[in-house]
């Protein structure tokens, strides 16, 4: 709980956990144990600052991420060396989560003067969250600010956001492990023979050779990142660009020591598009001028990707006064340029043929027509110092807005709406439709067989499962709270059963699409 941590934050170590570490380390020093391995059995990251006091005495740290029924068995095999972990992080693990650009606006806040607005439910209608961090969330924040610090632009090394840094903002003092990170005590993998070429369809075919330099057979997850230039057009119209964006990945097979495998990854043509909500109000791909370019790189994690691109720009730790914290590999990058803006190709949905444009501008407080005088400042990489969110903006509601958010009012029916059919003649039972495609006409037919009352019942009583519908032979379902499994509830005898897969976050960390699909197929076969 938050109450048993020094700072009242549940990402911190609790008093019990800190005491346990001290006792185990003392026992190691007394000769009781040879090694201390910390297991993080959490679905998320946590503060790493508290571990700094114990760093010299911790031999290894393994994030195990809630592994379901079989997860702890695999942890045991890893600890004795029978299995080698090959996952990669799917979040940036930081020393203190208060350094996150979203921290200052992480809770809902009540509008000023909300009590006088006459709302039916002020808890639901009278609160707001301002996403002042803009697009800079997770690695897109930390890595972008790092690159700007190396390039000496945007006041990236200024004090705001420097929570764990001893002075102004320093990447290595805020970030413990970057997005995509992985390490093994059996050695590492080396990338070579990189190429990225545009094919006839406009997509980019990436190829890279992965060599196992370790002492044991293992797998790796190759990640491909793209960088779009931060142009004058972007600055003029308030478009933001992250330093790198994950655009593809692939898991290798089991590679024996000193052996290699060539991995091929396709990066979609639209990886270089940007949403322009101010000027064109659709997706665009911008032209490049001067030294501007689009980059594709293969890397072991997001931070290595940025360093590769910085190396391609001629940057090294030596010529950046040590702000760049590691050498990049320019040979693992390819750059592309475009001589003209493209405001058309990505402006229409490939799925529907409809134009893609702004639909909910009023969701931005600054564009809401009935807003009060306050204005929200969004984070921009043009000025990290002035725009980094440090407090929640104070917003006041007025009568016009209260009327807009009210939900106890009727809206006139649109004569063009086509009402659905209910209670039509029986043609199918639910089981008859098993295996049919999502858009098969039979689904519409069976929905027409259901009455309006049955549909209301189906939705209104869908907590922990759904009710039966007798005349289409739909059984009652019980689906208890568990995002990666199912369990028969409320039973304590041998008739109760449970199936639990690893958590979604841990599954994502496998970077293994085949495995994820197999888990999805198994979940679809389970019926209670």
XYZ file of C-alpha atoms in Angstrom:
528
model
C 0.000 0.000 0.000
C 1.032 3.625 -0.310
C 0.982 4.038 3.463
C 3.987 1.770 4.092
C 6.413 3.498 1.700
C 8.675 6.428 2.635
C 7.126 8.785 0.070
C 3.573 7.497 0.054
C 3.962 6.124 -3.472
C 3.236 2.504 -4.332
C 5.991 2.473 -6.977
C 8.479 2.786 -4.114
C 9.870 -0.062 -1.994
C 7.846 -0.691 1.134
C 9.422 -0.722 4.578
C 9.121 -4.532 4.631
C 10.798 -4.907 1.248
C 13.650 -2.613 2.259
C 14.118 -4.530 5.520
C 14.105 -7.845 3.661
C 16.817 -6.626 1.273
C 18.996 -5.479 4.154
C 18.642 -8.816 5.963
C 19.322 -10.932 2.870
C 22.364 -8.863 1.941
C 23.649 -9.138 5.512
C 23.234 -12.913 5.290
C 25.143 -12.936 2.006
C 28.008 -11.008 3.584
C 27.988 -13.469 6.479
C 28.427 -16.344 4.010
C 24.880 -17.744 4.244
C 24.171 -16.983 0.576
C 26.501 -16.707 -2.386
C 24.301 -14.375 -4.426
C 21.316 -12.088 -4.131
C 18.864 -11.981 -7.049
C 15.965 -9.516 -6.909
C 12.737 -10.663 -8.575
C 10.241 -7.951 -9.560
C 6.883 -9.731 -9.587
C 5.027 -6.677 -10.873
C 2.979 -5.962 -14.005
C 4.591 -2.506 -14.279
C 7.855 -0.766 -13.601
C 8.698 0.622 -10.183
C 11.094 3.104 -8.621
C 14.710 2.054 -8.985
C 16.139 4.847 -6.848
C 15.678 2.787 -3.627
C 17.811 0.005 -5.122
C 20.786 2.342 -5.470
C 21.684 1.813 -1.806
C 21.962 -1.935 -2.484
C 23.379 -1.921 -6.028
C 26.857 -3.159 -5.053
C 25.382 -6.166 -3.228
C 22.687 -7.210 -5.734
C 24.066 -9.745 -8.217
C 21.135 -9.778 -10.650
C 17.642 -8.405 -11.117
C 14.897 -10.163 -13.062
C 11.511 -8.654 -13.943
C 9.053 -11.575 -13.984
C 5.857 -9.610 -14.562
C 3.100 -11.897 -13.148
C 3.581 -15.129 -15.053
C 0.305 -16.989 -14.544
C 0.208 -20.687 -13.660
C 3.549 -21.645 -15.161
C 5.483 -18.409 -14.751
C 7.199 -19.149 -11.455
C 8.260 -22.593 -12.676
C 10.050 -20.857 -15.540
C 11.627 -18.380 -13.116
C 13.095 -21.345 -11.260
C 14.546 -22.729 -14.468
C 16.062 -19.317 -15.247
C 17.653 -19.031 -11.796
C 19.411 -22.402 -12.099
C 20.502 -21.690 -15.675
C 18.285 -24.202 -17.495
C 16.483 -21.426 -19.372
C 17.646 -18.065 -20.724
C 15.232 -15.106 -20.561
C 14.741 -13.450 -23.938
C 12.075 -10.840 -23.203
C 12.568 -7.111 -23.619
C 10.999 -4.320 -21.569
C 7.803 -2.739 -22.866
C 8.151 0.359 -20.722
C 10.881 2.716 -19.579
C 11.965 1.776 -16.051
C 12.927 4.968 -14.215
C 14.485 5.837 -10.894
C 11.473 7.863 -9.828
C 8.107 7.966 -11.604
C 7.677 11.603 -10.584
C 10.062 12.415 -13.437
C 7.398 11.331 -15.938
C 6.107 14.166 -18.099
C 2.544 13.054 -17.293
C 2.974 12.969 -13.509
C 1.627 16.454 -12.726
C -1.637 15.642 -14.533
C -2.079 12.021 -13.537
C -5.235 12.510 -11.453
C -8.648 13.950 -12.237
C -9.295 17.434 -10.850
C -12.560 19.174 -10.057
C -13.439 22.293 -12.008
C -13.542 25.467 -9.942
C -17.052 26.542 -8.877
C -18.418 23.133 -9.886
C -20.941 23.118 -7.029
C -22.903 25.997 -8.527
C -23.331 24.443 -11.969
C -26.340 22.250 -11.096
C -24.909 19.053 -12.601
C -26.616 15.729 -11.918
C -23.332 14.020 -11.024
C -20.424 16.328 -10.254
C -18.033 13.405 -9.652
C -18.455 12.253 -13.252
C -19.259 15.460 -15.095
C -17.308 17.968 -13.045
C -13.741 16.683 -13.257
C -11.026 16.863 -15.889
C -7.575 15.609 -16.814
C -5.324 17.740 -19.010
C -2.918 15.743 -21.158
C -0.374 18.547 -21.039
C 2.449 16.096 -21.763
C 1.325 16.073 -25.426
C 2.775 13.050 -27.289
C 5.719 12.765 -24.914
C 4.801 9.673 -22.898
C 7.189 6.913 -21.792
C 10.165 6.395 -24.075
C 8.908 9.073 -26.483
C 9.511 11.590 -23.703
C 12.792 10.378 -22.243
C 14.485 9.545 -25.561
C 13.362 12.751 -27.288
C 14.582 14.906 -24.442
C 17.858 12.968 -24.435
C 18.476 13.591 -28.136
C 17.693 17.288 -27.733
C 20.138 17.407 -24.807
C 22.860 15.847 -26.977
C 22.093 18.252 -29.830
C 21.969 21.220 -27.455
C 18.479 22.336 -28.432
C 15.128 23.070 -26.801
C 16.679 23.767 -23.360
C 16.563 20.000 -22.813
C 19.039 19.986 -19.916
C 17.054 22.530 -17.893
C 15.841 21.756 -14.367
C 12.089 21.003 -14.845
C 11.537 17.226 -14.753
C 14.933 16.572 -13.186
C 13.726 14.582 -10.178
C 16.597 12.177 -9.591
C 19.310 14.263 -11.272
C 21.769 15.971 -8.949
C 21.597 19.182 -10.997
C 19.935 19.900 -14.296
C 18.243 17.113 -16.284
C 20.481 14.132 -17.123
C 19.060 11.096 -18.956
C 21.169 8.508 -17.145
C 20.165 9.870 -13.750
C 16.437 9.651 -14.553
C 16.265 6.427 -16.583
C 17.350 3.103 -15.086
C 16.519 0.862 -18.072
C 15.162 2.033 -21.444
C 12.150 0.763 -23.348
C 13.076 -2.456 -25.171
C 16.009 -3.240 -22.862
C 17.201 -6.786 -22.214
C 20.346 -8.339 -20.798
C 21.603 -11.859 -20.176
C 24.307 -13.153 -17.904
C 25.381 -15.471 -20.728
C 26.517 -12.739 -23.113
C 24.926 -10.532 -25.730
C 23.916 -10.293 -29.374
C 25.603 -8.269 -32.097
C 23.891 -6.720 -35.138
C 25.511 -6.391 -38.564
C 24.770 -6.340 -42.316
C 21.937 -3.846 -41.858
C 19.933 -2.666 -44.833
C 16.668 -0.783 -45.302
C 15.246 -0.387 -48.791
C 11.946 0.891 -50.104
C 10.075 -1.718 -52.133
C 7.670 -1.291 -55.040
C 4.697 -1.026 -52.657
C 6.313 1.882 -50.838
C 7.049 -0.132 -47.690
C 10.535 -0.455 -46.239
C 12.241 -3.851 -46.084
C 14.699 -4.045 -43.197
C 17.273 -6.797 -42.899
C 19.820 -7.326 -40.123
C 22.077 -10.201 -39.084
C 22.010 -11.191 -35.399
C 25.066 -12.992 -34.004
C 25.101 -14.686 -30.596
C 28.289 -13.655 -28.804
C 27.266 -15.411 -25.612
C 28.213 -18.757 -24.132
C 24.731 -20.324 -24.379
C 22.044 -20.640 -27.046
C 19.481 -17.859 -26.822
C 16.901 -15.695 -28.586
C 16.769 -11.974 -29.215
C 14.085 -9.481 -30.224
C 15.219 -7.137 -32.977
C 13.467 -3.762 -32.820
C 13.167 -1.309 -35.698
C 12.671 2.382 -34.954
C 11.974 5.339 -37.221
C 12.728 9.013 -36.723
C 10.863 11.827 -38.461
C 12.497 15.263 -38.697
C 11.274 18.057 -36.430
C 10.763 20.668 -39.135
C 10.038 24.378 -39.261
C 6.545 23.431 -40.441
C 6.078 21.392 -37.246
C 7.174 24.277 -35.050
C 4.939 26.737 -36.892
C 1.794 24.629 -36.537
C 2.487 22.965 -33.193
C 3.159 19.446 -34.487
C 5.404 17.363 -32.256
C 7.808 14.599 -33.251
C 9.233 11.949 -30.949
C 12.909 11.191 -31.414
C 12.149 7.543 -32.211
C 9.023 5.482 -32.781
C 8.904 1.692 -32.644
C 7.855 0.644 -36.161
C 8.463 -3.105 -36.185
C 10.098 -6.026 -34.419
C 10.811 -9.733 -34.814
C 11.894 -12.524 -32.490
C 14.773 -14.680 -33.624
C 14.851 -18.417 -33.300
C 17.230 -20.124 -30.885
C 20.734 -19.048 -31.944
C 23.677 -21.165 -30.844
C 26.855 -19.462 -29.573
C 28.828 -17.823 -32.415
C 26.006 -18.586 -34.865
C 23.925 -15.994 -36.688
C 20.428 -15.463 -38.035
C 19.262 -12.871 -40.559
C 16.043 -11.182 -39.516
C 13.745 -9.397 -41.971
C 11.150 -6.839 -40.840
C 8.746 -4.815 -42.984
C 8.115 -1.218 -41.948
C 4.866 0.117 -43.364
C 4.944 3.044 -45.776
C 2.869 5.163 -43.374
C 5.497 4.955 -40.605
C 6.687 8.397 -41.735
C 3.293 10.091 -41.633
C 2.361 12.732 -39.038
C -1.048 13.948 -37.946
C -1.394 17.664 -38.632
C -4.333 18.841 -36.515
C -3.748 22.564 -37.089
C -3.184 23.249 -40.781
C -4.039 20.328 -43.074
C -6.109 18.594 -40.361
C -5.176 15.128 -41.596
C -2.178 12.824 -41.916
C 0.739 14.212 -43.923
C 4.285 13.281 -44.842
C 6.596 16.262 -44.854
C 9.375 17.121 -47.257
C 12.960 17.395 -46.055
C 15.193 20.404 -46.496
C 18.814 21.096 -45.639
C 20.188 18.401 -43.330
C 16.744 17.031 -42.480
C 16.080 13.319 -43.074
C 13.932 10.401 -42.054
C 15.829 7.566 -40.378
C 15.293 3.836 -39.919
C 17.472 1.899 -37.496
C 17.658 -1.554 -35.940
C 18.510 -1.653 -32.254
C 18.272 -3.677 -29.065
C 16.248 -0.931 -27.328
C 14.942 2.603 -27.808
C 18.013 4.270 -26.306
C 20.400 2.359 -28.549
C 18.197 3.406 -31.488
C 18.620 7.103 -30.633
C 22.372 6.683 -30.235
C 22.565 4.958 -33.635
C 20.798 7.889 -35.272
C 22.952 10.404 -33.393
C 26.035 8.564 -34.657
C 24.657 8.856 -38.198
C 24.455 12.614 -37.553
C 28.116 12.645 -36.587
C 27.689 12.753 -32.811
C 29.882 10.925 -30.297
C 30.354 11.125 -26.520
C 33.634 12.950 -27.146
C 32.253 15.752 -29.323
C 29.161 16.270 -27.133
C 31.097 16.728 -23.861
C 29.813 13.389 -22.586
C 26.120 14.297 -22.892
C 25.826 11.444 -25.384
C 26.286 8.516 -23.026
C 27.383 5.752 -25.419
C 28.716 5.272 -28.919
C 26.056 4.633 -31.525
C 26.388 2.456 -34.608
C 25.783 4.508 -37.741
C 26.017 1.374 -39.912
C 22.697 0.238 -38.425
C 20.849 3.249 -39.854
C 19.490 4.324 -43.200
C 18.163 7.768 -44.039
C 15.545 8.843 -46.549
C 14.605 12.230 -47.973
C 11.542 13.553 -49.795
C 11.544 16.571 -52.064
C 7.884 17.531 -51.650
C 5.135 17.495 -49.052
C 2.462 14.810 -49.379
C -0.860 16.039 -48.028
C -3.034 13.540 -49.933
C -1.832 9.930 -49.685
C -2.669 9.423 -46.007
C -5.729 11.685 -45.818
C -8.276 8.973 -46.691
C -9.027 5.812 -44.709
C -7.955 2.658 -46.522
C -10.709 0.763 -44.685
C -13.691 3.031 -45.334
C -12.643 5.428 -48.062
C -13.740 8.315 -45.852
C -11.583 11.406 -45.369
C -9.486 11.483 -42.203
C -9.812 14.812 -40.455
C -10.460 16.454 -37.066
C -13.733 15.338 -35.489
C -13.516 16.261 -31.811
C -11.615 19.528 -31.643
C -13.662 20.637 -28.633
C -11.938 17.936 -26.580
C -8.934 20.270 -26.602
C -9.660 22.905 -23.973
C -7.889 25.555 -26.022
C -10.275 24.963 -28.948
C -13.496 24.527 -26.957
C -15.799 27.381 -27.954
C -17.319 27.826 -24.494
C -14.107 27.695 -22.479
C -13.340 30.233 -19.802
C -10.288 32.474 -19.928
C -7.663 29.900 -18.846
C -5.401 28.425 -21.535
C -3.570 25.109 -21.379
C 0.156 24.951 -22.205
C 1.180 21.690 -23.881
C 4.686 20.255 -23.693
C 6.816 20.963 -26.759
C 10.344 19.908 -27.536
C 10.954 23.473 -28.737
C 11.132 24.542 -25.086
C 11.387 21.821 -22.442
C 12.054 24.380 -19.716
C 9.009 26.609 -20.193
C 6.425 23.965 -21.130
C 7.284 20.938 -18.934
C 4.133 20.250 -16.841
C 4.760 20.900 -13.151
C 1.226 21.590 -11.887
C -2.322 20.816 -12.938
C -3.885 23.702 -14.881
C -6.726 25.374 -12.978
C -9.891 25.377 -15.110
C -13.312 26.833 -14.378
C -16.584 25.521 -15.742
C -19.339 27.873 -16.865
C -23.059 27.451 -17.545
C -22.530 26.836 -21.258
C -20.124 23.993 -20.574
C -22.402 22.567 -17.883
C -25.136 22.393 -20.499
C -22.783 20.672 -22.951
C -21.758 17.918 -20.534
C -25.269 17.270 -19.236
C -26.540 13.777 -19.972
C -30.113 14.170 -18.647
C -31.483 15.624 -21.850
C -33.180 14.216 -24.917
C -31.837 14.460 -28.427
C -34.186 14.492 -31.434
C -34.178 11.400 -33.612
C -32.531 11.694 -37.002
C -35.071 10.803 -39.715
C -32.241 9.320 -41.756
C -31.479 6.728 -39.064
C -32.499 3.160 -39.900
C -33.903 1.460 -36.817
C -32.818 -2.140 -36.151
C -35.231 -5.050 -36.332
C -36.244 -7.003 -33.219
C -38.051 -10.269 -32.563
C -37.890 -11.642 -36.112
C -38.663 -15.279 -37.003
C -36.216 -17.889 -35.705
C -33.603 -19.054 -38.223
C -30.461 -19.779 -36.215
C -29.204 -20.815 -32.823
C -25.998 -19.185 -31.682
C -23.987 -22.393 -32.140
C -24.936 -22.435 -35.837
C -22.781 -19.365 -36.405
C -19.609 -20.793 -34.911
C -16.626 -20.029 -37.111
C -18.351 -17.535 -39.391
C -16.533 -14.349 -40.359
C -17.292 -11.182 -38.401
C -19.164 -9.534 -41.292
C -21.174 -12.631 -42.333
C -24.857 -11.802 -42.942
C -26.000 -14.491 -40.478
C -24.847 -12.352 -37.546
C -27.277 -9.619 -38.559
C -30.033 -12.218 -38.880
C -29.514 -13.633 -35.385
C -29.388 -10.129 -33.895
C -32.747 -9.453 -35.541
C -34.166 -12.536 -33.785
C -33.417 -11.024 -30.362
C -36.024 -8.793 -28.758
C -35.254 -5.266 -27.542
C -35.760 -6.362 -23.923
C -33.270 -9.200 -24.418
C -30.669 -6.845 -25.843
C -31.164 -4.449 -22.930
C -30.834 -7.365 -20.501
C -27.703 -8.587 -22.299
C -25.980 -5.239 -21.822
C -27.416 -4.135 -18.494
C -26.576 -7.412 -16.732
C -23.175 -8.006 -18.290
C -21.176 -7.717 -15.074
C -18.979 -10.784 -14.548
C -20.612 -12.493 -17.533
C -23.735 -12.348 -19.716
C -27.235 -13.813 -19.242
C -28.750 -16.658 -21.256
C -31.027 -16.084 -24.255
C -33.124 -19.224 -24.477
C -34.642 -19.054 -27.945
C -31.245 -18.783 -29.689
C -29.739 -21.304 -27.229
C -27.201 -18.815 -25.896
C -25.978 -20.116 -22.524
C -25.241 -17.958 -19.527
C -21.562 -17.042 -19.361
C -19.402 -16.390 -16.335
C -16.227 -14.445 -16.997
C -14.591 -13.277 -13.802
C -12.125 -10.431 -13.294
C -8.898 -11.584 -14.882
C -7.565 -10.108 -18.111
C -5.429 -13.126 -18.973
C -7.519 -16.043 -17.765
C -10.881 -17.370 -16.650
C -12.082 -18.895 -13.440
C -15.190 -20.560 -12.109
C -16.286 -18.188 -9.330
C -17.418 -18.680 -5.784
C -16.503 -22.390 -5.579
C -14.184 -23.739 -2.939
C -14.474 -27.471 -3.671
C -12.934 -29.630 -6.387
C -15.520 -28.488 -8.941
C -13.881 -25.043 -9.117
C -11.177 -24.473 -11.692
C -8.980 -21.702 -13.004
C -6.837 -21.059 -16.053
C -4.401 -18.156 -15.918
C -1.958 -17.076 -18.618
C 0.926 -14.625 -18.128
C -0.165 -11.002 -17.829
C -0.688 -8.957 -20.982
C 2.388 -6.868 -20.198
C 4.589 -9.946 -19.832
C 3.181 -11.420 -23.036
C 4.008 -8.171 -24.847
C 7.553 -8.340 -23.453
C 8.067 -11.610 -25.317
C 8.027 -9.625 -28.603
C 6.653 -12.856 -30.057
C 3.593 -12.466 -32.277
C 3.199 -16.212 -32.784
C 3.080 -16.824 -29.048
C 0.572 -14.020 -28.520
C -1.702 -15.459 -31.194
C -1.536 -18.914 -29.613
C -2.570 -17.462 -26.240
C -5.497 -15.679 -27.920
C -6.598 -18.880 -29.619
C -6.461 -20.806 -26.341
C -8.529 -18.138 -24.576
C -11.135 -18.360 -27.330
C -11.486 -22.116 -26.754
C -12.221 -21.823 -23.043
C -15.901 -21.735 -22.133
C -17.304 -21.808 -18.627
